[in-house]
Each structure stands twice: as structure tokens, then as C-alpha cells.
mmCIF file of C-alpha atoms and ligand atoms in Angstrom:
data_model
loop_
_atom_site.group_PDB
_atom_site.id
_atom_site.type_symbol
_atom_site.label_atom_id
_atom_site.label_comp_id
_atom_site.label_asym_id
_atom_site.label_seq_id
_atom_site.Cartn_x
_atom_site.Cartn_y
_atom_site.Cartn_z
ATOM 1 C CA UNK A 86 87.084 90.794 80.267
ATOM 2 C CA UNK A 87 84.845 93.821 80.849
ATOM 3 C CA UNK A 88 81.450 93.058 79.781
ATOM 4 C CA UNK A 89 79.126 90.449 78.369
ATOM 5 C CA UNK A 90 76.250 90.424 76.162
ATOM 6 C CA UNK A 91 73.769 87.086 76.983
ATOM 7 C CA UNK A 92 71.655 86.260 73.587
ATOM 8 C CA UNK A 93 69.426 83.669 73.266
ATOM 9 C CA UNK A 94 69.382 81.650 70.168
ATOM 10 C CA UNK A 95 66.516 79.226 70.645
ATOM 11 C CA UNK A 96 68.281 76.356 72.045
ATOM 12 C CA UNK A 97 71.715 77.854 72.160
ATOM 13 C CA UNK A 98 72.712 80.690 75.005
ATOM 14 C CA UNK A 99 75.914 83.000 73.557
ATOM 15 C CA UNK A 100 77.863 85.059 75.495
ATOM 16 C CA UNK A 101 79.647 87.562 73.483
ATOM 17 C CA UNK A 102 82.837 89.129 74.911
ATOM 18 C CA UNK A 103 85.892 90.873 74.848
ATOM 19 C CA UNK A 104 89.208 89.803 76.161
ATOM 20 C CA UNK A 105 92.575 91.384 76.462
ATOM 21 C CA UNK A 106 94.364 88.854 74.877
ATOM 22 C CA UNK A 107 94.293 85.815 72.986
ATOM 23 C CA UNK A 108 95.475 83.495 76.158
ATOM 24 C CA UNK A 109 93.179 85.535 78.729
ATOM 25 C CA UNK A 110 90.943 82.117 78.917
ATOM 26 C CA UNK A 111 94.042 80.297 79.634
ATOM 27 C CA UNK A 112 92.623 77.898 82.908
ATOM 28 C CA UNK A 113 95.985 79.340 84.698
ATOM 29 C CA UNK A 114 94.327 82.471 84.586
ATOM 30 C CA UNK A 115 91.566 81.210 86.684
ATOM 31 C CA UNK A 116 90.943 82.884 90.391
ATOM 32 C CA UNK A 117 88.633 80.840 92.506
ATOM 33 C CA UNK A 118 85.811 82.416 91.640
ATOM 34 C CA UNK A 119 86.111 81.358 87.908
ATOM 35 C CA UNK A 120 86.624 78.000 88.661
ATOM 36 C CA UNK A 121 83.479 78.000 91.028
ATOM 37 C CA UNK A 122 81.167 79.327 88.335
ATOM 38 C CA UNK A 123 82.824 77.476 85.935
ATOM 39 C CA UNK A 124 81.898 74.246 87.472
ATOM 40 C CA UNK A 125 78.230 75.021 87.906
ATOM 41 C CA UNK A 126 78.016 76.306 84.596
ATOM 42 C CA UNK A 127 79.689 72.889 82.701
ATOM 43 C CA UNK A 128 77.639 70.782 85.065
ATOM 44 C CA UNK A 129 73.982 72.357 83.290
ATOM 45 C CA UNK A 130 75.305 73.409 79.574
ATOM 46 C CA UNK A 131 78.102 72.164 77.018
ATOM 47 C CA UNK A 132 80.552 74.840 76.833
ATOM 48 C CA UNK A 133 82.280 75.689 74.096
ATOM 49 C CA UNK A 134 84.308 78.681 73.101
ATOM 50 C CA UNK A 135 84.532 80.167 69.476
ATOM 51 C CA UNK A 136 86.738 83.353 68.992
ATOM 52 C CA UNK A 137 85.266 85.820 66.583
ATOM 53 C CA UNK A 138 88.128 88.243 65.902
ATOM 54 C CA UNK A 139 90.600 90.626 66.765
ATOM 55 C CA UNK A 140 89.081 93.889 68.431
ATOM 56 C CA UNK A 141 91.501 96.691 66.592
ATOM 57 C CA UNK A 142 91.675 98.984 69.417
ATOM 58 C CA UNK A 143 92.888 96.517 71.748
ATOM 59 C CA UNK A 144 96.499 97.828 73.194
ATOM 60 C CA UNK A 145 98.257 95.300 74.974
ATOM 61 C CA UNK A 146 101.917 95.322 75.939
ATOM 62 C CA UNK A 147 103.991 92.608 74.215
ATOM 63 C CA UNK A 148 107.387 93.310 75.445
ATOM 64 C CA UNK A 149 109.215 90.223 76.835
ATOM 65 C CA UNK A 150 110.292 92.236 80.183
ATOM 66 C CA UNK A 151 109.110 95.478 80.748
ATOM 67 C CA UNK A 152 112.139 97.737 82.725
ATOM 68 C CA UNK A 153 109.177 99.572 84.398
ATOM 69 C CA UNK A 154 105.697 100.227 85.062
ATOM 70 C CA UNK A 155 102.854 103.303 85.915
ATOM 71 C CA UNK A 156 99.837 103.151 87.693
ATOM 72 C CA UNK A 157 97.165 104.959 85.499
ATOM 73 C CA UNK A 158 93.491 105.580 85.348
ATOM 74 C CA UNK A 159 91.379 107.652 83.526
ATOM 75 C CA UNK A 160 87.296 108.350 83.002
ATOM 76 C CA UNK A 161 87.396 106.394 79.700
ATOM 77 C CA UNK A 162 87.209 103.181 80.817
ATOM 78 C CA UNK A 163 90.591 101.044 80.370
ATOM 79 C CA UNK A 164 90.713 97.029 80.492
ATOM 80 C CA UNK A 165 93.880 97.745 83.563
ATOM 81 C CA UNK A 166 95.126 100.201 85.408
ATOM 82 C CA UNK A 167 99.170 98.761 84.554
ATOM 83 C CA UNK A 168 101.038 100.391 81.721
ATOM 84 C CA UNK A 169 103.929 99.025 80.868
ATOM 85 C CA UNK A 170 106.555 101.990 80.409
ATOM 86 C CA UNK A 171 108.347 101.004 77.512
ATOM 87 C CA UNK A 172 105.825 100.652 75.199
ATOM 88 C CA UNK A 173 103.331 102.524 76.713
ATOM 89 C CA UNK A 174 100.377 99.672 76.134
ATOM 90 C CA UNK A 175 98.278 98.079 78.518
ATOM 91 C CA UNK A 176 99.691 95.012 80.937
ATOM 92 C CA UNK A 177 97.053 92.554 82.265
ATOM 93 C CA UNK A 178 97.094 92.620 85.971
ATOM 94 C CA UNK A 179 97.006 88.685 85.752
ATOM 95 C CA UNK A 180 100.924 89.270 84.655
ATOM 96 C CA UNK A 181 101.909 90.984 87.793
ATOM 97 C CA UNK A 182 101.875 89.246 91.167
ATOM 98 C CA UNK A 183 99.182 89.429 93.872
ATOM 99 C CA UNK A 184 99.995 91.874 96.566
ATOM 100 C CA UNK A 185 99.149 92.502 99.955
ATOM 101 C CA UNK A 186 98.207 89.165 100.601
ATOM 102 C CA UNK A 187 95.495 89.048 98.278
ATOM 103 C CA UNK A 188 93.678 86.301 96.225
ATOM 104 C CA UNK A 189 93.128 88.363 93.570
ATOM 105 C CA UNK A 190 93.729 92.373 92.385
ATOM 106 C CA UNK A 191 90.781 93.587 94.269
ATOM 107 C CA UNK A 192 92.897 96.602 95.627
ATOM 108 C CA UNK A 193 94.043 97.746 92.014
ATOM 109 C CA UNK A 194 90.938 97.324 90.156
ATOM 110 C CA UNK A 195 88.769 99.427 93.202
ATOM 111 C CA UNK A 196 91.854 101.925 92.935
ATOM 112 C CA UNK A 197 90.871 101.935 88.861
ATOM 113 C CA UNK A 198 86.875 102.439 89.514
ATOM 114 C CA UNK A 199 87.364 104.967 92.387
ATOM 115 C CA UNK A 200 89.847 107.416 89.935
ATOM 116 C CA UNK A 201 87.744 106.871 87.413
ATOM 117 C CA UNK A 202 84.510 108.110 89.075
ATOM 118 C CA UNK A 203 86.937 110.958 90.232
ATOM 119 C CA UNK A 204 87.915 112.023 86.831
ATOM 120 C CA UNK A 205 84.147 111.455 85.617
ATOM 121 C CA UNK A 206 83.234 114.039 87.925
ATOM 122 C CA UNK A 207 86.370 116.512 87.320
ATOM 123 C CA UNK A 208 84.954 116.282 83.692
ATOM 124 C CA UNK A 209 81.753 116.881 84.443
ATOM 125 C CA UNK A 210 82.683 120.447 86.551
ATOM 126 C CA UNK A 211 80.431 118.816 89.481
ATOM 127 C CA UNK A 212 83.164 119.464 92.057
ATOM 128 C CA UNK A 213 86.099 120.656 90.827
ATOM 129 C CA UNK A 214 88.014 121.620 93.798
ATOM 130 C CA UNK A 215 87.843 118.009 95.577
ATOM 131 C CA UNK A 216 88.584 116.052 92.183
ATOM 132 C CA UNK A 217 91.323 118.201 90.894
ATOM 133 C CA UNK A 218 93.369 117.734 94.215
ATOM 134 C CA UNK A 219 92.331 113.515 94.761
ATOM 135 C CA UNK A 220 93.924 113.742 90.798
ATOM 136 C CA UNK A 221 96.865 116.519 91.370
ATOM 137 C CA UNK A 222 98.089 116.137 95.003
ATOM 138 C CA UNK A 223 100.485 112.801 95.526
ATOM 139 C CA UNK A 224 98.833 113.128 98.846
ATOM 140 C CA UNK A 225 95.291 112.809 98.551
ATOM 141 C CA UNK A 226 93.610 109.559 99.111
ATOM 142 C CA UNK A 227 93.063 108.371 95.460
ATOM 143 C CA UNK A 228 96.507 109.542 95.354
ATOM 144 C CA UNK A 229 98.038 107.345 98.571
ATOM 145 C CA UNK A 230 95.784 104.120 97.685
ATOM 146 C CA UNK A 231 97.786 104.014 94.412
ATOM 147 C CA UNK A 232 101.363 105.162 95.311
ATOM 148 C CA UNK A 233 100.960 102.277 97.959
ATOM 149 C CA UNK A 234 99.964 99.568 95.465
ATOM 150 C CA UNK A 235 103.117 101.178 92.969
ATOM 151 C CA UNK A 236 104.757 100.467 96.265
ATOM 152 C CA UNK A 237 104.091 97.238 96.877
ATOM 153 C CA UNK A 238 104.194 96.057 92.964
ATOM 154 C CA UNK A 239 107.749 97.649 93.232
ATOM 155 C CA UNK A 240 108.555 95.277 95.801
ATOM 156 C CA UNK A 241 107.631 91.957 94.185
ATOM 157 C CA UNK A 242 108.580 92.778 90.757
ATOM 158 C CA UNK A 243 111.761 94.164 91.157
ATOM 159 C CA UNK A 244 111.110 96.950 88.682
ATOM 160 C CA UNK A 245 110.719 100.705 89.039
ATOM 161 C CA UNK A 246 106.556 101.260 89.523
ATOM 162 C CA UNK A 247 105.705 104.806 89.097
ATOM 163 C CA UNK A 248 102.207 106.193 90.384
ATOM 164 C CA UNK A 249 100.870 109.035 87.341
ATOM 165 C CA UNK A 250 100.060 112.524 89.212
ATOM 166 C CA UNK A 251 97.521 113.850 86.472
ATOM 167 C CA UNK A 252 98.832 117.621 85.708
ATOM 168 C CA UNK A 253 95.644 118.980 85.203
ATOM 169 C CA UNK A 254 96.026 123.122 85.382
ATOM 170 C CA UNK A 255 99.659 122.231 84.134
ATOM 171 C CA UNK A 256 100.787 123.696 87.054
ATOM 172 C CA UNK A 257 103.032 121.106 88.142
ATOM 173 C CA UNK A 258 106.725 122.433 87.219
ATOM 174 C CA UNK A 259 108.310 120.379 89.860
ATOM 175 C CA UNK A 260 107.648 117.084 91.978
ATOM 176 C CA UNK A 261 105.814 118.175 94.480
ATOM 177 C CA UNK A 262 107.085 116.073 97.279
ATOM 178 C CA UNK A 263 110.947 116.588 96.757
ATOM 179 C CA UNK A 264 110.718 119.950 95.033
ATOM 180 C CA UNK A 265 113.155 119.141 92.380
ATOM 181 C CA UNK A 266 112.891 119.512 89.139
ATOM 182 C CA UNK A 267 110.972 117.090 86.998
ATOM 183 C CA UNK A 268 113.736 114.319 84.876
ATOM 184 C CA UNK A 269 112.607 114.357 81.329
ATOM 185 C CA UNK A 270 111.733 110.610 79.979
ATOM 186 C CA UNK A 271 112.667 110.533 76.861
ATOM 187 C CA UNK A 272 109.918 108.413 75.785
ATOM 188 C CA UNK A 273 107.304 109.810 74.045
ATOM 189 C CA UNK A 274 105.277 106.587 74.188
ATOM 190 C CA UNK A 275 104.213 106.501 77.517
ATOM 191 C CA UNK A 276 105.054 110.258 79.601
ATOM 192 C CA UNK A 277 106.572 113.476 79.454
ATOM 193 C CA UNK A 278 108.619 113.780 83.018
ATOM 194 C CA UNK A 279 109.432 111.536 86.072
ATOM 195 C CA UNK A 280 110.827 111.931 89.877
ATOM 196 C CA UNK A 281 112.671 108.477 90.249
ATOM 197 C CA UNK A 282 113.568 109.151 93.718
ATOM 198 C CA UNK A 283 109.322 109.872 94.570
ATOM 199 C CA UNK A 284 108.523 107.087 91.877
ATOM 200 C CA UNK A 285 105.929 109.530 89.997
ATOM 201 C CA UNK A 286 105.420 110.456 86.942
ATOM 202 C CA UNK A 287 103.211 113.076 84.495
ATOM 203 C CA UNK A 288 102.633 115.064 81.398
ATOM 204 C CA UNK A 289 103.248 118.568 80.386
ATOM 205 C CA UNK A 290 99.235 119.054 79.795
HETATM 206 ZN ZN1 LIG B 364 105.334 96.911 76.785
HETATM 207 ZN ZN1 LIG B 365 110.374 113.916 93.728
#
């Protein structure tokens, strides 16, 4: 869920919002903080739950098993930061385990917020210099907070995680931390070239 609107219908308070999927309300779903507002919330009003439709432009992954995964952000705002790389739709992070002894995906979604005010401002032209290499360099910090969750998702999913370098002045021929040459992916759905052995991937443009 991203956002709510709160209207007031004389007696009646609706929330309206938007969910990923169908099952996102699903009470296994729950962290503890949803079950902690829940609580308070049943114990003043009668809660009920009416679904309105299906929002077209939602893009959720439905395959069974996906045989591997990217780390991706961008400045238009995305429900996850988890593509699925078959089918190059979103994956709910409430799919994925919790890593690094967390309670919930705290890491991943501050990884999503912080790349996105990075590209925000690379779009913007207000500092070009500092965004394009936090975007382009598999080195930079955006960059290292998000190899090391691809990292660590890698390691209790069992699949191939790939962290997205952003090829921004389509400059990037090779990897840039092996220095071979890119493998193509033969998938247009998702990206143009990956380095398994450095677990990234990117486009031509
Ligand atoms: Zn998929
Ligand atoms: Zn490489």
C-alpha cells in the first residue's frame, strides 16, 4: 500500500487505497505494527473492507518461481524495489524473506526512497556529478547499500539477485568491476546485459 485518502461520510470514515495485490490484506501479511494499529482501530470503529476494482496499471509478477531477481529503483515512484527477472513485473517484498535480522524490509524500502531522491535530483540537473556516480558507479554508497541487500536476498533465496547499475551517459561497455564484457540477456522483458559473476545488471540507454 502506498497511500491513503481519509473521507468523511457523516457517520462513516473511508479509507481509500491501493494495494499490490488482491491477497496484500491477507492477516499473514501483517508485521507488528499492523497488528498494533489494527487492534486500536477495531476496538473504536467496525471495520469492514470493500474492494472497488482492479487498478490497470498495476504490474505484479505472477510467476510460480521466479529463476532470478534485480534490485531496481527509479524517481517514478514504484510499489517495490524487487523485479522479478523473468517477467520483468513487480514482486512484493512481503514474498521474499526478511534479511539481516530484520522484522520487517526497512533496509530495502530506505534503499528505494534514498535512489529515488537520487534520481529525482539527477533529473532535475541539481547536481549532476554526485547523482550520476551514486546511480553509475557499483561502488558508490546508493550503489553498496543495494548490492549488499542483492547479497543477502541471494543468500536466503537461493536464486541469482542482481543489483541494476543505471547506464546513464551509456557509457558503460563493460562491467566495471571485472572488466569483461557485458553477457547479453536475452530477455527483452526485464534488461539488456548482465555480469553473473559481479551479479549486476543494465541497459544499453
Ligand atoms: Zn515474474
Ligand atoms: Zn563483472
Amino acid at each position: 500500500m502506498l497511500n491513503y485518502e481519509l473521507i468523511k461520510e457523516e457517520k462513516v470514515y473511508c479509507a481509500y487505497c491501493k494495494f499490490i495485490e488482491k491477497n496484500s490484506l491477507n492477516n499473514k501479511y501483517n508485521n507488528k505494527y499492523v497488528n498494533e494499529r489494527l487492534n486500536k482501530l477495531e476496538a473504536i470503529f467496525d471495520l469492514k473492507i470493500e474492494e472497488l476494482g482492479e487498478e490497470i496499471n498495476n504490474e505484479v509478477c505472477s510467476c510460480k518461481s521466479p529463476s532470478w531477481y534485480m534490485l531496481y529503483a527509479s524517481y517514478l515512484e514504484g510499489e517495490t524495489p524487487v523485479i522479478c527477472g523473468d517477467c520483468g513485473k513487480s514482486v512484493p517484498l512481503y514474498r521474499l524473506p526478511k534479511i539481516m535480522g530484520q522484522e520487517e524490509y526497512f533496509q530495502e524500502l530506505n534503499w528505494q526512497r534514498d535512489y529515488q531522491n537520487v534520481d529525482n535530483l539527477y533529473v532535475s540537473c541539481l547536481s549532476d556529478r554526485f547523482t550520476y556516480r551514486q546511480m553509475s558507479n557499483p561502488n558508490s554508497q546508493l550503489s553498496k547499500k543495494g548490492r549488499k541487500i542483492c547479497h543477502e536476498f541471494e543468500k536466503s533465496t537461493n536464486k541469482p539477485f542482481y543489483y541494476y547499475l543505471a547506464n546513464l551517459k551509456k557509457n558503460l561497455n563493460r562491467c566495471p568491476i571485472c572488466g569483461e564484457e557485458w553477457q547479453n540477456s536475452n530477455n527483452s522483458k526485464t534488461v539488456d546485459f548482465k555480469c553473473e559473476k559481479c551479479r549486476l545488471v543494465t541497459d544499453k540507454e
